[in-house]
PDB file of C-alpha atoms in Angstrom:
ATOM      1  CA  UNK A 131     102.369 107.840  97.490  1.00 91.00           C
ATOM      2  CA  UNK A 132     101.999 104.231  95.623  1.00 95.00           C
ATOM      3  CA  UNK A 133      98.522 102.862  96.493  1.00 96.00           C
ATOM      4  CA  UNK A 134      95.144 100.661  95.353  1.00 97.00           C
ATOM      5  CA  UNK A 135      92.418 101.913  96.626  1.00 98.00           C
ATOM      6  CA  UNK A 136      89.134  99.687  96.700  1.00 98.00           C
ATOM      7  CA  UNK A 137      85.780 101.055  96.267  1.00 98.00           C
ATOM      8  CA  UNK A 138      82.403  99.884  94.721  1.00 98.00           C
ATOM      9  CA  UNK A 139      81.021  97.365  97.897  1.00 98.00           C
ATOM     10  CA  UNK A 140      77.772  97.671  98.933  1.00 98.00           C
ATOM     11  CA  UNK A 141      74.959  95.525  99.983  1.00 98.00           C
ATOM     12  CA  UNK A 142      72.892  93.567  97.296  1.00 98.00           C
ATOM     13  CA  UNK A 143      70.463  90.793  97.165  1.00 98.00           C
ATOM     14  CA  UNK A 144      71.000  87.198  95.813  1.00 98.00           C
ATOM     15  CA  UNK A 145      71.442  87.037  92.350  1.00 98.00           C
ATOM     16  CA  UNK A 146      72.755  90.597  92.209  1.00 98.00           C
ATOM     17  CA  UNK A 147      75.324  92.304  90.842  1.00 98.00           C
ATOM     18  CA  UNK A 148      77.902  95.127  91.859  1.00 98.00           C
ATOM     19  CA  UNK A 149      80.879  96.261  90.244  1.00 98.00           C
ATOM     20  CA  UNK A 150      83.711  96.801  92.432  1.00 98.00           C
ATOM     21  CA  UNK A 151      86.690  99.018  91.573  1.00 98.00           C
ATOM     22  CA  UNK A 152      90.375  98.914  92.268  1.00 98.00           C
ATOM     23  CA  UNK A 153      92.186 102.467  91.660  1.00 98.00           C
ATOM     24  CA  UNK A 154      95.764 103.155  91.650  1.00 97.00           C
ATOM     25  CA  UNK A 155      97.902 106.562  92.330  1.00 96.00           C
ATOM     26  CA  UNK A 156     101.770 107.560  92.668  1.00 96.00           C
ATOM     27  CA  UNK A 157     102.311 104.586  89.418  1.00 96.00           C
ATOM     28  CA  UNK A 158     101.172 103.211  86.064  1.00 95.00           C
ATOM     29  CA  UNK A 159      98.567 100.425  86.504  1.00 94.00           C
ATOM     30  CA  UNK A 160      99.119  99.185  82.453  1.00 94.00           C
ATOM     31  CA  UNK A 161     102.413  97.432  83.381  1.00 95.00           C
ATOM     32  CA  UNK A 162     101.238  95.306  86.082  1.00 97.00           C
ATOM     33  CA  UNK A 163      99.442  92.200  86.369  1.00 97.00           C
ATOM     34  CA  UNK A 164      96.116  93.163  89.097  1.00 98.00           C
ATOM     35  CA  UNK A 165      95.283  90.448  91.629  1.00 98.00           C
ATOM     36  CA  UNK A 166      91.482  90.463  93.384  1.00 98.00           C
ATOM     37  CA  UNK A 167      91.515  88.908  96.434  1.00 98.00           C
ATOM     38  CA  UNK A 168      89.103  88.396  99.418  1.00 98.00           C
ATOM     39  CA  UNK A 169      89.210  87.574 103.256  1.00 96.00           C
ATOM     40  CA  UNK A 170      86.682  86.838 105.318  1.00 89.00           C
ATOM     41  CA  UNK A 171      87.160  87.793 109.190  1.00 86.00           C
ATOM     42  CA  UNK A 172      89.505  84.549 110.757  1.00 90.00           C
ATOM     43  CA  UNK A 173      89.968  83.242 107.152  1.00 92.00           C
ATOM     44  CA  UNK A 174      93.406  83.086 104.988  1.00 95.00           C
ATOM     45  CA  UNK A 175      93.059  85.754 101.708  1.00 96.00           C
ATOM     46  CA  UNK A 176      91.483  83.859  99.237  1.00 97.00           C
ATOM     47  CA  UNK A 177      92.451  84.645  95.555  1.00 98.00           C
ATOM     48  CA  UNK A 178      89.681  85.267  93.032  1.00 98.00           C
ATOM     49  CA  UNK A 179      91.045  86.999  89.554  1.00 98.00           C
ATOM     50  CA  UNK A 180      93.658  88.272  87.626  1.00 98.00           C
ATOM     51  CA  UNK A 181      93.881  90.838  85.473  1.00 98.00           C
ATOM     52  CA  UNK A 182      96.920  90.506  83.227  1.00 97.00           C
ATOM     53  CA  UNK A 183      99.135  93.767  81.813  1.00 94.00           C
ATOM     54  CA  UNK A 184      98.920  92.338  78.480  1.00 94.00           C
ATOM     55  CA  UNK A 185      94.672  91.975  78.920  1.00 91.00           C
ATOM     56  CA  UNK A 186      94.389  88.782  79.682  1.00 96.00           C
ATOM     57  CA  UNK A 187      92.013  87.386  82.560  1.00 98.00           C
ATOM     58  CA  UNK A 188      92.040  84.099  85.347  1.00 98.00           C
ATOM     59  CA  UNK A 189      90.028  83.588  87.416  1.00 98.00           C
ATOM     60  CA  UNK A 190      89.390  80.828  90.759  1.00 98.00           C
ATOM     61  CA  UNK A 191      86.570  78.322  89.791  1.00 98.00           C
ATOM     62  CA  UNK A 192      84.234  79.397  92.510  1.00 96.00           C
ATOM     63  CA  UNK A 193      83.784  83.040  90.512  1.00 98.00           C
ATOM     64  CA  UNK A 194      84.262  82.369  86.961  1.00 98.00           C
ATOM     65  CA  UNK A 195      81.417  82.606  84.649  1.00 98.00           C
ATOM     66  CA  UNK A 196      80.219  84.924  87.213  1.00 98.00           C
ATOM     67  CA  UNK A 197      82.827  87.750  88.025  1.00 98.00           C
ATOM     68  CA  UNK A 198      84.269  89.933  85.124  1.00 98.00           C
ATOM     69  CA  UNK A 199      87.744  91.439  85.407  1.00 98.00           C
ATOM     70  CA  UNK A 200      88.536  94.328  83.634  1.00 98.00           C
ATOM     71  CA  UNK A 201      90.862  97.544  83.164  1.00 97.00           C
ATOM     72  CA  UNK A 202      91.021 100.796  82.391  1.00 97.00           C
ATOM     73  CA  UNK A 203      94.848 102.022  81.754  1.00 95.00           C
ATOM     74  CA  UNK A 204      93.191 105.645  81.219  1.00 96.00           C
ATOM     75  CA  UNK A 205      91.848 105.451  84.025  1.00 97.00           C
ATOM     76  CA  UNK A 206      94.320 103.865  85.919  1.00 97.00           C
ATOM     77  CA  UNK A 207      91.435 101.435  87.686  1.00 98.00           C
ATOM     78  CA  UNK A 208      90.905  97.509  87.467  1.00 98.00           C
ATOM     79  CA  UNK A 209      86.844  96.859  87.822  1.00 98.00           C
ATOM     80  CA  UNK A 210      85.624  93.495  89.247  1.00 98.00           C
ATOM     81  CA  UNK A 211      82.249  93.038  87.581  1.00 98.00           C
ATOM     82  CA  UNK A 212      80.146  90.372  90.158  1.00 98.00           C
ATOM     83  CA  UNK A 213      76.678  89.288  88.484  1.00 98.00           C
ATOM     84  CA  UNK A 214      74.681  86.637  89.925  1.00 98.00           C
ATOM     85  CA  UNK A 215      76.186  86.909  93.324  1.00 98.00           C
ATOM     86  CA  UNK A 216      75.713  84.287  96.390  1.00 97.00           C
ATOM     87  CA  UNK A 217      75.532  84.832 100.136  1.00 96.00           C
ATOM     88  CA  UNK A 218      79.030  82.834 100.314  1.00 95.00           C
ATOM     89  CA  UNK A 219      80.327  86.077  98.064  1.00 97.00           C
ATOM     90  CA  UNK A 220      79.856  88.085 101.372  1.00 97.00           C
ATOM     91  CA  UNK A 221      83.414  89.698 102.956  1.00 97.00           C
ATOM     92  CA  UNK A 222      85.994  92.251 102.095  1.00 98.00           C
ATOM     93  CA  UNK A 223      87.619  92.271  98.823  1.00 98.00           C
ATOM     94  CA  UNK A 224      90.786  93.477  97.992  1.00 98.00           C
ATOM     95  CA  UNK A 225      93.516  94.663  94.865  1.00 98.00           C
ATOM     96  CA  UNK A 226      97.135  94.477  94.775  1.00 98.00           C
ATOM     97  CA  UNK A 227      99.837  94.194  92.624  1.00 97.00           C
ATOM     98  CA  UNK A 228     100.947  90.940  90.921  1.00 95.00           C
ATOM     99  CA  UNK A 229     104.812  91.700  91.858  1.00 91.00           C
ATOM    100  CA  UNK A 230     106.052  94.340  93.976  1.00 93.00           C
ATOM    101  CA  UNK A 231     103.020  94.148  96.380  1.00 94.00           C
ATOM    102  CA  UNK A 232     102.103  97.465  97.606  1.00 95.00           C
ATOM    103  CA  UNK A 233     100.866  97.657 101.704  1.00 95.00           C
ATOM    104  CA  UNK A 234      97.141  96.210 101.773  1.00 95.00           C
ATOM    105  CA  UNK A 235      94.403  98.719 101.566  1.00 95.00           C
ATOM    106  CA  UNK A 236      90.984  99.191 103.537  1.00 96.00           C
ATOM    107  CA  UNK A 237      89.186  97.208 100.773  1.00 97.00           C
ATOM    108  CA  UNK A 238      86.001  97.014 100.274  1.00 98.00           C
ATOM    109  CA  UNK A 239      82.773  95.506 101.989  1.00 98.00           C
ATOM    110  CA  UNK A 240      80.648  93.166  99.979  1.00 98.00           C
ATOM    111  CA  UNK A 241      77.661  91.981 101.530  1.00 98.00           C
ATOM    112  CA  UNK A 242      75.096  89.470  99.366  1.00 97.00           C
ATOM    113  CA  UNK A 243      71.322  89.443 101.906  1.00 96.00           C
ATOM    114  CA  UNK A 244      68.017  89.298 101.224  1.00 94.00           C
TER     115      UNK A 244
END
């Protein structure tokens, strides 16, 4: 079965960090671009980085300097490293495919509280 599977969410405090991880099965993560996105309950899926299959990275203005993207082929998983994290951080995140989108997974709760 082809699927992303999101894990690494948690709470933390302001200023924080929390590495979140995006692992694939049933197909061979190194040939596809990896897409982070995140939706916050009524709100359109927001885009937030890319991880490219040739190692490059992009990422929207409201994360960068502060989110690292990052992959492991071995280990068939793309990591979302978030370090200095703000309250507006707070909803689900999500991984998918940069063509062929697989179904959307459970994803994975971020929540940013003091």
């Amino acid at each position: 079965q082809l699927q992303l599977v999101e894990s690494g969410g948690g709470l933390v405090q302001p200023g924080g960090s929390l590495r979140l991880s995006c692992t694939a099965s049933g197909f061979a993560l190194s040939v596809y671009d990896i897409n982070w996105y995140r939706q916050a309950p009524g709100m359109t899926r927001e885009w937030v980085a890319k991880s490219t299959e040739s190692g490059g990275a992009e990422y929207t203005n409201s994360v960068r300097g502060r989110f690292t993207i990052s992959r492991d082929n071995f280990k068939n998983t793309v990591y979302l490293q978030l370090n200095k994290v703000e309250p507006e951080d707070t909803t689900v995140y999500y991984c998918n495919r940069g063509w062929s989108p697989l179904t959307w997974g459970q994803g994975t709760q971020v929540s940013v509280s003091s």
